[in-house]
Tab-separated table of C-alpha atoms in Angstrom:
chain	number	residue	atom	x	y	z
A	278	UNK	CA	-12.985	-3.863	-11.087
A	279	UNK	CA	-12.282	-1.391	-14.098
A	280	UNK	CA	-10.667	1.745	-13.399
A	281	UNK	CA	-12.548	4.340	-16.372
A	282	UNK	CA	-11.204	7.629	-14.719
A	283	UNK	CA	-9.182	9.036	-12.316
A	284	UNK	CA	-8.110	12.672	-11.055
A	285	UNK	CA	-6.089	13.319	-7.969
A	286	UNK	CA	-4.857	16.934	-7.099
A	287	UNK	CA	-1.784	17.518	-5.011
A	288	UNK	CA	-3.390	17.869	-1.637
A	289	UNK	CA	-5.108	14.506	-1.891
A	290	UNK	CA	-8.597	15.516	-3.071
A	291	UNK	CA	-10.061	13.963	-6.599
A	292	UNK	CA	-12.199	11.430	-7.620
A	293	UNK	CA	-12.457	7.948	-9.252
A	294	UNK	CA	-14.655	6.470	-11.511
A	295	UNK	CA	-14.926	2.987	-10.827
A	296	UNK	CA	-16.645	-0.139	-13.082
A	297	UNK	CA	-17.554	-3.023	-11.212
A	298	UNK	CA	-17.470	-6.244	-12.958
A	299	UNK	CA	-17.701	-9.113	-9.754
A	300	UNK	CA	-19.487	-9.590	-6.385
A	301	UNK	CA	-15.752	-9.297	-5.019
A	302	UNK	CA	-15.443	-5.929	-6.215
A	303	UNK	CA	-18.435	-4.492	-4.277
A	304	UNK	CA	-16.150	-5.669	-0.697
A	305	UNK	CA	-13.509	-3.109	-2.407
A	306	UNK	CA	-15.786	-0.572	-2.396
A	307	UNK	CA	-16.905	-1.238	0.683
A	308	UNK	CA	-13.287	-0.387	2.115
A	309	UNK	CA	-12.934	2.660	-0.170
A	310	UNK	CA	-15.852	4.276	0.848
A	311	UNK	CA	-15.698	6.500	4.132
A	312	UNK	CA	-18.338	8.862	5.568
A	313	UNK	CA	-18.437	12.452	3.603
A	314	UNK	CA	-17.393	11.216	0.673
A	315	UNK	CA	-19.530	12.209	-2.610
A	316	UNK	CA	-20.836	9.093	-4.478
A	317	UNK	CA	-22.119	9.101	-7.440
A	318	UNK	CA	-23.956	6.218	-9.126
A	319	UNK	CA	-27.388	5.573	-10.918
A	320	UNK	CA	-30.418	4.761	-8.878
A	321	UNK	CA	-34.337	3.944	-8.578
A	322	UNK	CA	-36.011	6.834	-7.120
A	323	UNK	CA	-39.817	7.139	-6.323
A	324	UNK	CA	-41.679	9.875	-7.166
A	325	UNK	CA	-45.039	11.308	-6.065
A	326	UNK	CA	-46.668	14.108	-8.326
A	327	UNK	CA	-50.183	15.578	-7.921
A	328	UNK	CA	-52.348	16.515	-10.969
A	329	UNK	CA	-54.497	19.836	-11.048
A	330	UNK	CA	-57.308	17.811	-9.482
A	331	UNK	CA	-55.247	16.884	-6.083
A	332	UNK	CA	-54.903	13.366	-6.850
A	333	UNK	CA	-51.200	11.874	-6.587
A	334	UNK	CA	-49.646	9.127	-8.177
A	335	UNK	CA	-46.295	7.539	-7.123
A	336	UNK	CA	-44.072	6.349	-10.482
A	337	UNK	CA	-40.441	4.718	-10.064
A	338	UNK	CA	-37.847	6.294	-12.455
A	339	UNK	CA	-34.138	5.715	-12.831
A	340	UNK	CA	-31.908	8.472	-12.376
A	341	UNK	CA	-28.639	9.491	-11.486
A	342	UNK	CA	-28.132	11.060	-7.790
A	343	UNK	CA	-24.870	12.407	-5.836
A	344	UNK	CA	-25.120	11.852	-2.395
A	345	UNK	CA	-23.256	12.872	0.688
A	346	UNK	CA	-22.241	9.306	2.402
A	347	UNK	CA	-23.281	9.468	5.945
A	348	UNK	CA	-23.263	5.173	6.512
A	349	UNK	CA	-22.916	2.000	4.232
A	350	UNK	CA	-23.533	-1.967	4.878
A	351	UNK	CA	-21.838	-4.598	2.797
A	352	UNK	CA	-23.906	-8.327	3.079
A	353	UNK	CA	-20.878	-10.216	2.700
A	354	UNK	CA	-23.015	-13.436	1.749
A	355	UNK	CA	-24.700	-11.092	-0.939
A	356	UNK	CA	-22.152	-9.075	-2.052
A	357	UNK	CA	-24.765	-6.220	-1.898
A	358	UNK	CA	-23.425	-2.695	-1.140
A	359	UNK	CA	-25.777	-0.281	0.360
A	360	UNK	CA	-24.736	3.496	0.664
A	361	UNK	CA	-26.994	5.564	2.504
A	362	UNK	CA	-26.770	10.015	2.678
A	363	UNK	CA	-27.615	12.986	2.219
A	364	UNK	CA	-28.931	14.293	-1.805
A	365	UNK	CA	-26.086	17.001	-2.632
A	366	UNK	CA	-26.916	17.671	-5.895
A	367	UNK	CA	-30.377	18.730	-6.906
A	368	UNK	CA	-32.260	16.956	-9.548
A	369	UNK	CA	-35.497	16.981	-11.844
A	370	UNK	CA	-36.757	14.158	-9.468
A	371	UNK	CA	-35.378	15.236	-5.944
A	372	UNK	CA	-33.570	18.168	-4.247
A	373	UNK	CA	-30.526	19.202	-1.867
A	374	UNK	CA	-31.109	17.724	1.556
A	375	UNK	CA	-33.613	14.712	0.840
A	376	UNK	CA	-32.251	11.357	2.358
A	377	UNK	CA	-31.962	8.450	-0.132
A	378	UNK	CA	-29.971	4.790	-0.281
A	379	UNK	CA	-27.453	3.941	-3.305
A	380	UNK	CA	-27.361	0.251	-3.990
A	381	UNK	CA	-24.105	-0.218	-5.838
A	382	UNK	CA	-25.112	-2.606	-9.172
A	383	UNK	CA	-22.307	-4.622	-10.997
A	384	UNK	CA	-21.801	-3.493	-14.334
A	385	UNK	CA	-22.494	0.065	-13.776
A	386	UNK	CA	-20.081	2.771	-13.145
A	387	UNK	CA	-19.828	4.561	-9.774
A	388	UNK	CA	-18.177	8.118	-9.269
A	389	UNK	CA	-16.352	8.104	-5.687
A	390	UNK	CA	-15.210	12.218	-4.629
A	391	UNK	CA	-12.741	12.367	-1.735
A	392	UNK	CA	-11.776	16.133	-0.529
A	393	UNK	CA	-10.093	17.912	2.161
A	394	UNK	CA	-6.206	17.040	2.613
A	395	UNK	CA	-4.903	13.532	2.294
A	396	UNK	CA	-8.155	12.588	1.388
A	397	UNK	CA	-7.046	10.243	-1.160
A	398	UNK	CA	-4.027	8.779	1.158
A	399	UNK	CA	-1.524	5.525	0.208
A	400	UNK	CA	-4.263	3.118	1.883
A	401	UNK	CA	-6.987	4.080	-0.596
A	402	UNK	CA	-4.933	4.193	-3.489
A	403	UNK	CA	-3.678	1.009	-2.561
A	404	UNK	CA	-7.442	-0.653	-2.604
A	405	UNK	CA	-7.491	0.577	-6.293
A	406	UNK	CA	-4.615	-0.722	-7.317
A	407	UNK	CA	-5.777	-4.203	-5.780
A	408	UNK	CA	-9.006	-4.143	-7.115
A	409	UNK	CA	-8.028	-3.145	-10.752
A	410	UNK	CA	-5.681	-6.089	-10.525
A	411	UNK	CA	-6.502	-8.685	-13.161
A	412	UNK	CA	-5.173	-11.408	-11.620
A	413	UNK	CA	-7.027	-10.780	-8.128
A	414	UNK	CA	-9.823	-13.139	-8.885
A	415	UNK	CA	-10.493	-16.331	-6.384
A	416	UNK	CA	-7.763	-18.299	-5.351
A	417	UNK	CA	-9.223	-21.381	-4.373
A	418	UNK	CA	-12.311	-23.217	-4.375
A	419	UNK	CA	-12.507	-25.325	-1.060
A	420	UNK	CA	-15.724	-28.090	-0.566
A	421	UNK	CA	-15.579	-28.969	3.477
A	422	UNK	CA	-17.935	-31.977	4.112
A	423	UNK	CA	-18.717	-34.506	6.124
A	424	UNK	CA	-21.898	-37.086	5.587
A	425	UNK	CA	-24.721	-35.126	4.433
A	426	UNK	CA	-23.418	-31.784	5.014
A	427	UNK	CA	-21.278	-29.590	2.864
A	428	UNK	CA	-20.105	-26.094	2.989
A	429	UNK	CA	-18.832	-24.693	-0.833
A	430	UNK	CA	-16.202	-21.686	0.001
A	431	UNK	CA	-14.562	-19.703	-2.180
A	432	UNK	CA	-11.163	-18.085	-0.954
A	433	UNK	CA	-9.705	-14.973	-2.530
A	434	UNK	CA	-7.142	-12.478	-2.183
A	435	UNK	CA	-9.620	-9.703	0.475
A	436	UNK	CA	-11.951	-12.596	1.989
A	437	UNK	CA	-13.737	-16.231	2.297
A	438	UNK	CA	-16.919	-16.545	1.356
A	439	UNK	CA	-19.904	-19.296	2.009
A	440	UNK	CA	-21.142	-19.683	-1.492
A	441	UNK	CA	-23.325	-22.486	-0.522
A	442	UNK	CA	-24.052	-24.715	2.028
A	443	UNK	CA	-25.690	-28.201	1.055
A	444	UNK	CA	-27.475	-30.602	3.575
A	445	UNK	CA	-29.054	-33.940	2.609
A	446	UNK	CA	-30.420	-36.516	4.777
A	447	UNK	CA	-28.949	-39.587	4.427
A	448	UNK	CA	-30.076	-42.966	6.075
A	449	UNK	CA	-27.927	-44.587	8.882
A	450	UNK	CA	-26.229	-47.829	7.779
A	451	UNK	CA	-28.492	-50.797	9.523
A	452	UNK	CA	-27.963	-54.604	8.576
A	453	UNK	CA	-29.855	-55.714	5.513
A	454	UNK	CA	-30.610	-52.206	4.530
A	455	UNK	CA	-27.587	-50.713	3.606
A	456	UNK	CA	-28.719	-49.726	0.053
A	457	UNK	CA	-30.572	-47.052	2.057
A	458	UNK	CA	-27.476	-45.277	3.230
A	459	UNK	CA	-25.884	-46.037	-0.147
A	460	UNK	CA	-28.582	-44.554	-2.190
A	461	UNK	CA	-28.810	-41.399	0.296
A	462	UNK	CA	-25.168	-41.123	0.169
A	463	UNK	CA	-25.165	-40.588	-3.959
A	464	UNK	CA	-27.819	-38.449	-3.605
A	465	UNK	CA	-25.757	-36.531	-1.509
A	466	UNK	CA	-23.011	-36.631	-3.653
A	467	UNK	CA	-24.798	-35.670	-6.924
A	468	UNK	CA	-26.180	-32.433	-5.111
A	469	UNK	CA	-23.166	-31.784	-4.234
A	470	UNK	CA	-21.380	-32.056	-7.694
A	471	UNK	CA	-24.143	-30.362	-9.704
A	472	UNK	CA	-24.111	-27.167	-6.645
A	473	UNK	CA	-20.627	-26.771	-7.616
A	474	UNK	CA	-20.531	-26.985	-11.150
A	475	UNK	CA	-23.210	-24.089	-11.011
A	476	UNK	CA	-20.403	-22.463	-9.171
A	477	UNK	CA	-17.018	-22.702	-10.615
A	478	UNK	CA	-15.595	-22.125	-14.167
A	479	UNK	CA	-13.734	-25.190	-15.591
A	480	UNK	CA	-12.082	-23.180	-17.612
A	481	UNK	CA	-10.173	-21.482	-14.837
A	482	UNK	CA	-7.161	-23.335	-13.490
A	483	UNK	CA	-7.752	-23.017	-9.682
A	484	UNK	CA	-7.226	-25.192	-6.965
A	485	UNK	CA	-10.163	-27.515	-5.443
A	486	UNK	CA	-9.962	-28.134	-2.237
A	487	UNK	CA	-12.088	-31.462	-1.043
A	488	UNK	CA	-11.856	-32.129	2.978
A	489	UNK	CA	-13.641	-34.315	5.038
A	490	UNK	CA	-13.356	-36.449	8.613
A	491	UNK	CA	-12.500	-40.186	7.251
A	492	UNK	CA	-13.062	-41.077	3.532
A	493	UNK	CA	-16.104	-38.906	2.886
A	494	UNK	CA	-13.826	-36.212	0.641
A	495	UNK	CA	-12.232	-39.082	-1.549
A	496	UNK	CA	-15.163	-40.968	-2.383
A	497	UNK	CA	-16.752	-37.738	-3.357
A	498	UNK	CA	-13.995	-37.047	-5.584
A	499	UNK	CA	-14.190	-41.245	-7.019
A	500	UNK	CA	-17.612	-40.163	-7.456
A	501	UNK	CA	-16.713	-36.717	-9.217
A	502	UNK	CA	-14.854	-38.671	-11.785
A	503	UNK	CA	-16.687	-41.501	-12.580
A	504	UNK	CA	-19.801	-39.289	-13.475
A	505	UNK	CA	-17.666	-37.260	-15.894
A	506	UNK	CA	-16.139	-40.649	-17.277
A	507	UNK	CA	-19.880	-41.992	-17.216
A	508	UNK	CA	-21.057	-38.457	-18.735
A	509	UNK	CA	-18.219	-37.956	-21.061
A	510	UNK	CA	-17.235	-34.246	-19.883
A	511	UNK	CA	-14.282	-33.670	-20.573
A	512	UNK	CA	-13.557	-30.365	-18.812
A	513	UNK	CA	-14.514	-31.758	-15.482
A	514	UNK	CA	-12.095	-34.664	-16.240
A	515	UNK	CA	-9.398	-32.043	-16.876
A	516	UNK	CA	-9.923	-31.016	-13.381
A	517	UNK	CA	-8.731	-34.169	-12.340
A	518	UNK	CA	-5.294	-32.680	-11.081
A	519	UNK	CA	-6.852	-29.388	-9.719
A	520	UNK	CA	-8.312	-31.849	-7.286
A	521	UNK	CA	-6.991	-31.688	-3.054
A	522	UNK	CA	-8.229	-34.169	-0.907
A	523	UNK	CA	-7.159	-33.322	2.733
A	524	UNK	CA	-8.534	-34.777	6.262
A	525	UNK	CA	-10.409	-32.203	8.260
A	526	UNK	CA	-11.979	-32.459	11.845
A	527	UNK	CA	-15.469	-31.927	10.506
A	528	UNK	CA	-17.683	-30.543	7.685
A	529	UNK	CA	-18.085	-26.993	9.604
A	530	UNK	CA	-16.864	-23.890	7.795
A	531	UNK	CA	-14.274	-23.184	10.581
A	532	UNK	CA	-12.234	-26.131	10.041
A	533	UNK	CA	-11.090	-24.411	6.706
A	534	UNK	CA	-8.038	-22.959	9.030
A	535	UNK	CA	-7.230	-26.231	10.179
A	536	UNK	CA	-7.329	-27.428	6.357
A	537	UNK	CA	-4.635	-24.587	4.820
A	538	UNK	CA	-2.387	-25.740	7.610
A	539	UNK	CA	-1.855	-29.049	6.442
A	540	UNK	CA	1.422	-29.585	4.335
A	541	UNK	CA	-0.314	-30.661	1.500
A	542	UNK	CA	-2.789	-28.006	1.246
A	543	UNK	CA	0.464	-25.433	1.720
A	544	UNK	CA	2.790	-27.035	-1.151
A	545	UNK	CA	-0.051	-26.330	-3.306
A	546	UNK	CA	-0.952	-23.116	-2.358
A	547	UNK	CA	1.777	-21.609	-1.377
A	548	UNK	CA	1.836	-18.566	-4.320
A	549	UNK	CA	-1.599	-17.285	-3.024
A	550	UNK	CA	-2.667	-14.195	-1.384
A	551	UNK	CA	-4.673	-16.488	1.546
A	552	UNK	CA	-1.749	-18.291	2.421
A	553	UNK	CA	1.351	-15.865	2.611
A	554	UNK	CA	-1.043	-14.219	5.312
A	555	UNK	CA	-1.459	-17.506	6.762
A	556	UNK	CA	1.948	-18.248	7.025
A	557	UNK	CA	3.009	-14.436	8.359
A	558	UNK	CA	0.660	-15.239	10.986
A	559	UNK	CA	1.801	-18.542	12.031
A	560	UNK	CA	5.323	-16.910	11.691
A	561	UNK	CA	4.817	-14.274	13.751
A	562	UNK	CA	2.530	-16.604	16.512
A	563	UNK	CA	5.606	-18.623	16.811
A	564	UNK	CA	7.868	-15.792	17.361
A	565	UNK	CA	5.435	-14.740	20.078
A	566	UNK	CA	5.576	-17.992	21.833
A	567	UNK	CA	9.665	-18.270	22.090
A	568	UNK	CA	9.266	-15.044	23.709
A	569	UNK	CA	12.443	-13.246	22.914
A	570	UNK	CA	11.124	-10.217	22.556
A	571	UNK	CA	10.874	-9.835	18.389
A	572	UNK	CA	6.876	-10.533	18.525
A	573	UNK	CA	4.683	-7.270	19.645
A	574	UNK	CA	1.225	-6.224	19.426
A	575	UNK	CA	-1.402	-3.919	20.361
A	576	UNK	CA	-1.390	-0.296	19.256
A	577	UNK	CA	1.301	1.042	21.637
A	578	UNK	CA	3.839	-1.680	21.475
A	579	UNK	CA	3.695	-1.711	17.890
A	580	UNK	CA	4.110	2.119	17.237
A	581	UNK	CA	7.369	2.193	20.054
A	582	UNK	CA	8.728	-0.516	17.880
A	583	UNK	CA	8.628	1.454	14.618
A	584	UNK	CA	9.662	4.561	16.454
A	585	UNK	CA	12.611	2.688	17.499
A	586	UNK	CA	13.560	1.746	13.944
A	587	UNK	CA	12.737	-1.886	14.853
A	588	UNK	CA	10.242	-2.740	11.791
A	589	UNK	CA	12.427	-1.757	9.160
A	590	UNK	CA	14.816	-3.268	6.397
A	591	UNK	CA	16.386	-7.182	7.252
A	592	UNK	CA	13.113	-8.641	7.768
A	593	UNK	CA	11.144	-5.920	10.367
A	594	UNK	CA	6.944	-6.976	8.955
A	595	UNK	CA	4.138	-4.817	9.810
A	596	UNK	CA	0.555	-6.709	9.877
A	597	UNK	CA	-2.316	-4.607	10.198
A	598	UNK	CA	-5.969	-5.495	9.965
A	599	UNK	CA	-7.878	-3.680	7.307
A	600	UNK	CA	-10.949	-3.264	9.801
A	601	UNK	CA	-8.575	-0.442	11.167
A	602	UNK	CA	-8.675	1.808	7.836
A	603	UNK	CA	-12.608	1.946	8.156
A	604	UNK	CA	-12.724	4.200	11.472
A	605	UNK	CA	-15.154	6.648	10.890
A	606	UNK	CA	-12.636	9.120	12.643
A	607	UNK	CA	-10.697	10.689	9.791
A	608	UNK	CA	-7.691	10.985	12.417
A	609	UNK	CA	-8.125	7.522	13.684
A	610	UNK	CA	-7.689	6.496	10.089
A	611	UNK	CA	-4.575	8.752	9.337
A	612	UNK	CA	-2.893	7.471	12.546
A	613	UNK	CA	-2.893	4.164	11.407
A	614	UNK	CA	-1.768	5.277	7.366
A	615	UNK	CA	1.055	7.492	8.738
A	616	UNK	CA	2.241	4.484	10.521
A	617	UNK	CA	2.078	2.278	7.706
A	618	UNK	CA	3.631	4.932	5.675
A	619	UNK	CA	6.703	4.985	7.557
A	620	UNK	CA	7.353	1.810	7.785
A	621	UNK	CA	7.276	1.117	4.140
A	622	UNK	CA	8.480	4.643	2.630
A	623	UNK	CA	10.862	5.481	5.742
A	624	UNK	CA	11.685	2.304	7.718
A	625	UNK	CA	11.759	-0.235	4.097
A	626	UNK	CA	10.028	-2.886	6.043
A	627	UNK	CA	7.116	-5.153	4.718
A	628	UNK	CA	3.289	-3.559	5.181
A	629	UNK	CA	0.915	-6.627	5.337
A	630	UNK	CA	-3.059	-5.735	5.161
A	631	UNK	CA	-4.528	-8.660	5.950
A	632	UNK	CA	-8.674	-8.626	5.431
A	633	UNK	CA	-10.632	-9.057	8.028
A	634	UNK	CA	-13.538	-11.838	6.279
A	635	UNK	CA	-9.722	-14.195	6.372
A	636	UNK	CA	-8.875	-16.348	9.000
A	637	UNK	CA	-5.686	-14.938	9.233
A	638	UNK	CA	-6.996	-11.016	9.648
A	639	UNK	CA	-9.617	-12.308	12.136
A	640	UNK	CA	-6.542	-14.132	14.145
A	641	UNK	CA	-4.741	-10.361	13.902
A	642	UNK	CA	-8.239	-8.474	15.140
A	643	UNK	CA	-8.018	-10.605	18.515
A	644	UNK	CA	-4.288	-9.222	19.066
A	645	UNK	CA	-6.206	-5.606	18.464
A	646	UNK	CA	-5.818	-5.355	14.987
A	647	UNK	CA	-2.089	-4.768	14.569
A	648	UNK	CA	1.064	-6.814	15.250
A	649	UNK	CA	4.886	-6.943	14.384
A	650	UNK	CA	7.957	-8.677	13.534
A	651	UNK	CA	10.984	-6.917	14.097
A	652	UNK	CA	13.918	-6.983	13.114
A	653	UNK	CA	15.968	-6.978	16.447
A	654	UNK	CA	14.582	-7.927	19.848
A	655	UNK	CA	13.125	-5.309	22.259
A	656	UNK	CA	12.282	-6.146	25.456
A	657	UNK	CA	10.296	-3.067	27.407
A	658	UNK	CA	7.788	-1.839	24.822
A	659	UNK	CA	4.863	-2.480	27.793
A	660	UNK	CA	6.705	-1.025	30.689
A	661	UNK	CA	6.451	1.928	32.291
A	662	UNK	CA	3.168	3.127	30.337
A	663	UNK	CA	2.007	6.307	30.821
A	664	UNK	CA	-2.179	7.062	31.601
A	665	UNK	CA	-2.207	8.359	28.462
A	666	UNK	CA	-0.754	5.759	26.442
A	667	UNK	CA	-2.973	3.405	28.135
A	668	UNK	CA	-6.035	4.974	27.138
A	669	UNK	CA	-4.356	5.045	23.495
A	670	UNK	CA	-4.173	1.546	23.577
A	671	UNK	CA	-7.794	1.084	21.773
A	672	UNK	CA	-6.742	0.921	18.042
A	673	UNK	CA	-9.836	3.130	17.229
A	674	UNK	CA	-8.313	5.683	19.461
A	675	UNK	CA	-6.894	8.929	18.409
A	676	UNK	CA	-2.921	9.031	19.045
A	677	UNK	CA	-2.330	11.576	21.926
C-alpha cells in the first residue's frame, strides 16, 4: 500500500488517500474501513436516459462517487473488497441518496474520510503504518501435501491464505503395475511445481515450506531439483536453500499449525510476523496451564488486570484479536483502543494485534478475543463478579 495523502485535525477527524498496490492490501482496508465513513474511489455506474421519443437506453460509464459506508465484505480467497452505501455527493450520473457498491481495484487510489472525535484513533493509524510498510510483504510460502493432494499457502504478516489447492489422481501401487503409480505420481508432482512457479517470485528470498506425512515432501523437492538441473533454471536452483522439508500429519490446510511448531520450521522462521504471534501464544497457553495466576482472559479479567497495573513494564503482554476493532459500535471499538492505549502509552507493556485469518488470532478469538500476560500473579480477577460485569463479559459489549 502507498500512502499519497494524508490530513488529520486535532480532534481525530481527516482523511487518507490510499494506493493499493497487492491483494494483501485490500484485507487492510478491510480493517480500516468502519460504517459512516466517506469513501471515495472510482467506479462503474449504469445509467438509463430516455430520448424525446420515450425510448431508454442503459450505457455503463466510469465515474468517481463518494459514498456513505453503511456495510463491506472482504472474499479473503479473492482479495475482493466490496463497500456498499449511501451516494453523498451528487454527480452528473447519480444523486444524494441513491444506493450503490464500491469495488476497491488495485492500482487505483481510494479517499477514506473519518469524522466526529477520535475518529482517526491509535488502532487505525496503526493499520496505515502497517500497510505502508515496505517490508510487510509474505513471509513464507508453505506447500502441505500428501499423495495427490496439495494445498499452496501463502503466510504473511495480517493472514494465511489458500492460493491454490491441487488434486491429481494417482494410481494405487499393485504388483507388476507399479509404473502406474509412478507415472501418476510425476504427474502429480509436475502440477504441482509448475502451480507454484505461477505463484512465487524467485527473485524474492522467502522461505518454502514443503510438508508432508512420510517421504511425499522430499521426493517432491528431489523432484523440484532435478527438473531445474534437467531444465537448466538457474533461479529455481538458487532456491535450493530456501527449501523446508518438515513431517506433517496430513496434506489438509490445518496441519499448517502443527508444521510452524516444529523446531525446524521455528529456527528458520523465527524473525517473522506469523511466528512471534505463534510463539506469544504458545507462551502465554503454557502460562495458563501452570496455573499461577499470570495467564488471564476474557474481557473482564483482562481489563482488572490492567487496572491493577499488572500488564505493564517487566514483561506485562497484551494480545488482542483484531476482529475486536471491527465492532460496528463506535463505543465498542473505543473500549477496546482505550485499553490498548493504556497499556502501551500508560502501563509500557507490549500491545500484540494478532489477525484473525492466523492460526494464532483464531486460537485468541476462542479465549474471546483478548488475553494477557502479566507481569506479577493475580489470583481473584473472576471472583466476586458483579451482574453487570457479567453481562460485560461479551467483548462486543459496551463497558458499563
Amino acid at each position: 500500500m502507498r500512502l499519497i495523502k494524508q490530513n488529520f485535525e486535532r480532534d481525530g477527524s481527516g482523511f487518507v488517500t490510499l494506493f493499493p498496490e497487492e491483494p494483501e492490501d485490500m484485507w487492510y482496508a478491510y480493517n480500516l474501513i468502519r460504517p459512516n465513513d466517506l469513501l471515495r474511489a472510482s467506479a462503474i455506474r449504469r445509467v438509463t436516459t430516455e430520448s424525446s421519443t420515450g425510448s431508454t437506453s442503459s450505457t455503463r460509464v466510469h465515474t468517481t462517487l463518494t459514498i456513505r459506508v453503511a456495510s463491506h465484505d472482504f472474499d479473503p480467497q479473492s482479495s475482493q473488497l466490496h463497500v456498499s452505501g449511501r451516494i453523498a455527493e451528487e454527480t452528473k450520473f447519480t444523486k444524494v441518496g441513491q444506493y450503490h457498491t464500491l469495488d476497491l481495484e488495485l492500482q487505483r487510489n481510494f479517499t477514506l474520510e473519518k469524522d466526529g472525535d477520535e475518529a482517526w484513533d491509535s488502532v487505525a493509524r496503526g493499520i496505515i503504518k502497517e500497510a505502508c510498510d515496505p517490508v510487510k510483504s509474505a513471509d513464507v510460502w508453505a506447500v502441505v501435501m500428501q499423495e495427490g493432494l496439495a494445498n499452496l499457502a501463502v503466510l504473511t504478516g495480517a493472514r494465511t491464505v489458500l492460493r491454490q489447492r491441487i488434486e491429481v489422481s494417482i494410481p494405487r501401487k499393485r504388483s507388476g503395475r507399479a509404473g502406474d503409480h509412478d507415472k501418476g505420481l510425476e504427474k502429480f508432482f509436475q502440477t504441482t511445481l509448475e502451480t507454484l512457479l505461477r505463484q512465487i517470485d524467485l527473485n524474492e528470498s522467502k522461505p518454502i515450506l514443503l510438508a508432508s506425512p512420510g517421504f511425499t515432501a522430499s521426493s517432491f523437492q528431489k523432484f523440484i531439483l532435478d527438473t531445474a538441473t534437467r531444465t537448466g533454471n538457474k533461479p529455481l536452483m538458487a532456491q535450493k536453500a530456501k527449501f523446508v522439508v518438515v513431517h506433517s500429519s496430513s496434506g489438509h490446510l490445518h496441519s499448517l499449525n502443527e508444521i510452524l511448531q516444529s523446531p525446524e520450521v521455528t529456527a528458520r522462521l523465527k524473525d517473522t510476523q506469523y511466528a512471534r504471534e505463534g510463539k506469544l501464544m504458545d507462551d502465554f497457553m503454557a502460562l495458563l496451564r501452570k496455573d499461577d495466576g499470570r495467564a488471564w482472559y476474557g474481557p473482564n479479567e483482562v481489563e482488572k488486570a490492567v487496572e491493577r497495573g499488572a500488564v505493564g513494564r517487566g514483561g506485562g503482554v497484551l494480545l488482542i484479536s483484531n476482529a475486536l476493532f471491527r465492532a460496528q459500535d463506535v463505543a465498542v471499538r473505543r473500549r477496546w483502543v482505550r485499553l490498548t492505549d493504556k497499556v502501551r502509552d500508560v502501563e509500557g507493556g507490549e500491545v500484540r494485534t494478532l489477525s484473525s485469518e492466523h492460526e494464532s488470532g483464531k486460537r485468541l478469538d476462542g479465549l474471546g478475543g483478548i488475553a494477557a500476560i502479566l507481569t506479577y500473579p493475580l489470583d481473584d480477577l473472576d471472583e466476586g463478579e458483579t451482574e453487570a460485569e457479567i453481562n460485560n463479559a461479551d467483548p462486543n459489549g459496551v463497558e458499563t
